[in-house]
Coordinates of C-alpha atoms in Angstrom, one line a residue:
Chain U
X30 CA -8.6 8.4 -14.8
X31 CA -4.8 7.7 -14.9
X32 CA -4.0 4.6 -13.1
X33 CA -0.5 2.6 -12.4
X34 CA -0.3 -0.6 -14.6
X35 CA 1.7 -3.7 -13.9
X36 CA 2.9 -6.7 -16.2
X37 CA 2.6 -9.5 -16.0
X38 CA -0.4 -10.2 -13.8
X39 CA 1.1 -13.5 -12.8
X40 CA 4.6 -14.9 -13.1
X41 CA 5.5 -18.4 -12.2
X42 CA 9.5 -18.9 -12.2
X43 CA 11.9 -21.7 -10.8
X44 CA 14.0 -21.0 -7.6
X45 CA 17.2 -19.4 -8.8
X46 CA 15.9 -17.9 -12.0
X47 CA 15.9 -13.8 -12.4
X48 CA 12.5 -12.0 -12.6
X49 CA 11.8 -8.8 -14.0
X50 CA 8.5 -6.9 -12.9
X51 CA 7.2 -4.3 -14.7
X52 CA 5.4 -1.1 -13.7
X53 CA 4.1 1.9 -15.5
X54 CA 3.5 4.6 -13.2
X55 CA 1.0 7.6 -13.7
X56 CA 2.8 9.7 -16.1
X57 CA 3.3 13.1 -14.3
X58 CA 4.3 11.2 -10.9
X59 CA 7.8 11.7 -9.4
X60 CA 8.1 9.2 -6.6
X61 CA 7.8 5.5 -7.2
X62 CA 7.6 2.4 -5.0
X63 CA 7.5 -1.2 -4.6
X64 CA 5.7 -3.0 -2.0
X65 CA 5.0 -6.8 -1.7
X66 CA 2.6 -8.8 0.1
X67 CA 3.1 -12.4 1.2
X68 CA -0.1 -14.4 1.1
X69 CA -2.3 -13.7 4.1
X70 CA 0.2 -11.1 5.4
X71 CA 0.3 -7.4 5.5
X72 CA 1.6 -5.1 2.7
X73 CA 5.4 -4.3 3.5
X74 CA 7.5 -1.8 1.8
X75 CA 10.4 -2.5 -0.2
X76 CA 11.9 0.5 -1.8
X77 CA 11.4 4.0 -3.0
X78 CA 12.8 5.9 -5.8
X79 CA 13.0 9.5 -7.0
X80 CA 15.1 11.5 -9.5
X81 CA 17.0 8.2 -10.6
X82 CA 17.9 6.8 -7.4
X83 CA 16.9 4.9 -4.5
X84 CA 15.5 7.0 -2.1
X85 CA 14.7 4.7 0.8
X86 CA 14.8 0.7 1.0
X87 CA 13.8 -1.7 3.6
X88 CA 16.0 -4.5 5.0
X89 CA 14.0 -6.9 2.8
X90 CA 15.5 -5.0 -0.3
X91 CA 18.8 -6.8 -0.2
X92 CA 21.2 -7.3 -2.9
X93 CA 19.1 -9.6 -4.9
X94 CA 16.9 -6.7 -5.4
X95 CA 17.3 -4.0 -7.8
X96 CA 15.2 -1.2 -9.4
X97 CA 15.4 0.6 -12.4
X98 CA 13.8 3.4 -14.7
X99 CA 15.1 2.5 -18.0
X100 CA 13.1 4.9 -19.9
X101 CA 10.6 7.8 -19.0
X102 CA 7.7 5.4 -18.4
X103 CA 8.5 2.1 -16.9
X104 CA 9.8 1.3 -13.5
X105 CA 11.1 -2.2 -13.1
X106 CA 12.1 -4.7 -9.9
X107 CA 14.7 -7.2 -10.7
X108 CA 15.2 -10.2 -8.4
X109 CA 18.1 -11.7 -9.5
X110 CA 18.0 -15.4 -8.1
X111 CA 14.6 -16.0 -6.9
X112 CA 14.0 -17.8 -3.7
X113 CA 10.6 -19.9 -2.6
X114 CA 10.1 -17.0 -0.1
X115 CA 9.8 -14.4 -2.7
X116 CA 6.5 -15.7 -3.7
X117 CA 4.1 -12.9 -3.1
X118 CA 2.0 -10.3 -4.8
X119 CA 4.2 -7.2 -5.8
X120 CA 2.7 -3.8 -5.9
X121 CA 4.1 -0.7 -7.7
X122 CA 3.1 2.5 -6.5
X123 CA 3.5 6.1 -7.5
X124 CA 2.8 9.7 -6.0
X125 CA 2.9 13.0 -7.5
X126 CA 5.5 14.6 -5.3
X127 CA 6.5 14.7 -1.6
X128 CA 8.0 17.9 0.2
X129 CA 8.1 19.2 3.8
X130 CA 4.9 18.9 5.2
X131 CA 3.6 17.7 2.0
X132 CA 2.5 14.1 1.2
X133 CA 0.1 12.9 -1.2
X134 CA -1.5 9.6 -1.7
X135 CA 0.3 6.6 -3.2
X136 CA -1.6 5.0 -6.2
X137 CA -1.3 1.5 -6.6
X138 CA -1.0 -1.1 -9.4
X139 CA -3.1 -4.0 -9.5
X140 CA -0.2 -6.2 -8.6
X141 CA 1.8 -9.1 -10.1
X142 CA 1.8 -12.3 -8.3
X143 CA 5.0 -13.9 -8.3
X144 CA 5.1 -17.9 -7.6
X145 CA 8.6 -19.2 -7.2
X146 CA 8.5 -23.1 -7.6
Chain Z
X25 CA 5.7 -3.3 18.1
X26 CA 3.6 -2.8 15.1
X27 CA 2.9 0.4 13.5
X28 CA -0.6 0.4 12.1
X29 CA -2.7 -2.2 13.8
X30 CA -6.4 -2.6 12.8
X31 CA -9.4 -4.0 14.9
X32 CA -11.3 -5.9 14.6
X33 CA -9.6 -8.6 12.4
X34 CA -12.6 -9.4 10.9
X35 CA -16.1 -7.7 10.8
X36 CA -19.4 -9.3 9.4
X37 CA -22.6 -7.1 9.3
X38 CA -25.7 -6.9 7.3
X39 CA -26.2 -4.8 4.4
X40 CA -27.4 -1.2 5.4
X41 CA -25.6 -1.1 8.7
X42 CA -22.6 1.1 9.5
X43 CA -19.0 -0.5 9.5
X44 CA -16.5 0.9 11.9
X45 CA -12.7 -0.3 11.9
X46 CA -10.3 1.1 14.1
X47 CA -6.4 1.5 13.8
X48 CA -3.9 2.2 16.1
X49 CA -0.1 3.3 15.5
X50 CA 3.1 3.7 17.7
X51 CA 5.1 6.6 16.3
X52 CA 4.6 10.2 15.2
X53 CA 2.9 10.2 11.9
X54 CA 2.8 13.0 8.8
X55 CA -0.6 11.4 7.6
X56 CA -2.7 8.1 7.6
X57 CA -4.2 6.5 4.9
X58 CA -6.9 4.1 4.5
X59 CA -7.0 1.7 1.6
X60 CA -9.1 -1.5 0.2
X61 CA -8.3 -4.6 -1.1
X62 CA -10.8 -6.9 -2.9
X63 CA -9.9 -10.3 -2.5
X64 CA -6.6 -11.0 -4.5
X65 CA -6.7 -7.5 -6.0
X66 CA -4.9 -4.4 -5.9
X67 CA -5.1 -1.7 -3.2
X68 CA -7.7 1.1 -3.9
X69 CA -6.9 4.6 -2.0
X70 CA -9.8 5.6 0.0
X71 CA -9.0 8.6 2.0
X72 CA -5.9 10.3 3.7
X73 CA -6.1 12.4 6.7
X74 CA -3.2 14.6 7.8
X75 CA -1.8 14.8 11.2
X76 CA -3.2 18.2 11.8
X77 CA -6.7 17.0 10.9
X78 CA -9.1 15.5 13.1
X79 CA -12.0 14.4 10.7
X80 CA -12.4 13.9 6.9
X81 CA -15.3 12.7 4.9
X82 CA -15.7 11.5 1.4
X83 CA -19.0 9.9 0.4
X84 CA -20.0 7.4 2.5
X85 CA -16.8 7.3 4.4
X86 CA -15.6 9.2 7.6
X87 CA -12.1 8.8 9.1
X88 CA -11.2 10.2 12.5
X89 CA -7.8 10.8 13.7
X90 CA -6.9 11.3 17.4
X91 CA -2.8 12.0 17.6
X92 CA -2.8 12.0 21.2
X93 CA -4.4 8.5 21.5
X94 CA -2.6 7.4 18.2
X95 CA -5.5 6.2 16.5
X96 CA -7.9 6.3 13.7
X97 CA -11.3 5.2 12.8
X98 CA -12.9 4.3 9.4
X99 CA -16.9 4.6 9.5
X100 CA -18.7 3.1 6.3
X101 CA -22.4 4.3 6.4
X102 CA -25.1 2.3 4.9
X103 CA -22.8 -0.6 4.0
X104 CA -23.3 -2.2 0.6
X105 CA -22.5 -6.0 -0.6
X106 CA -19.9 -4.3 -2.6
X107 CA -18.1 -3.0 0.3
X108 CA -16.9 -6.5 1.1
X109 CA -13.2 -6.4 1.2
X110 CA -10.0 -6.0 3.6
X111 CA -9.6 -2.5 4.9
X112 CA -6.3 -1.4 5.8
X113 CA -4.8 1.8 7.5
X114 CA -1.3 2.9 6.5
X115 CA 0.9 5.6 7.9
X116 CA 3.7 7.6 6.8
X117 CA 6.1 8.2 9.4
X118 CA 7.5 11.7 9.9
X119 CA 10.7 12.2 8.0
X120 CA 10.0 9.0 5.9
X121 CA 8.1 8.2 2.5
X122 CA 7.2 4.7 3.0
X123 CA 3.6 3.6 4.0
X124 CA 3.4 1.5 6.7
X125 CA 0.4 -0.9 6.5
X126 CA -1.4 -2.4 9.3
X127 CA -2.7 -6.2 9.1
X128 CA -6.2 -5.0 8.0
X129 CA -9.6 -5.7 8.8
X130 CA -11.7 -8.2 6.8
X131 CA -15.1 -7.0 6.2
X132 CA -17.9 -8.8 5.1
X133 CA -21.5 -7.3 4.3
X134 CA -24.2 -9.9 4.1
X135 CA -27.3 -9.3 1.9

């Protein structure tokens, strides 16, 4: 069964450093998402991406964050200058499509645990 | 106010019993989805129920949706130790694409 994959599974970085989290969505999916979950808290939406541009973003997704689909398979989340409060589990998700009255399941990857020291 | 709040926050039952978790939300939704998360792991999609549906079944799972009360329930029948996990409801608000998650219910199945 196709699945979303994410690398690395765990990333440790120092405050102020740039990190890039990588995701490979399911191949025929068109919508891509990033969510994060701070330890012990709820899963929070960061950004959605469709047709090579951001379609929706949350207030968490400030100028320090960016997303890119550099080729036909990868979807990346970059944090330019990490802060301690960026420590969280970051989940990538994809869905086949959306449309008026049509919404599909979002399939999640296993997550990347980011630890900022 | 929170969109998607589950109760109870924690539930502990004996293997073989049924587990019921509830979710309430605030705004009009397009659909509601339930996810499972094993400790420290990813989110596994369980079931999606659309706003025009009232009940849906998948194996041992039964989900109901009451849009007039803005609430949903997830019933797991004949629970197993492997069902031990956190369960989250997540809604898609009309006109949006993002999932809005609740705090989750931590379910423990005792052998």
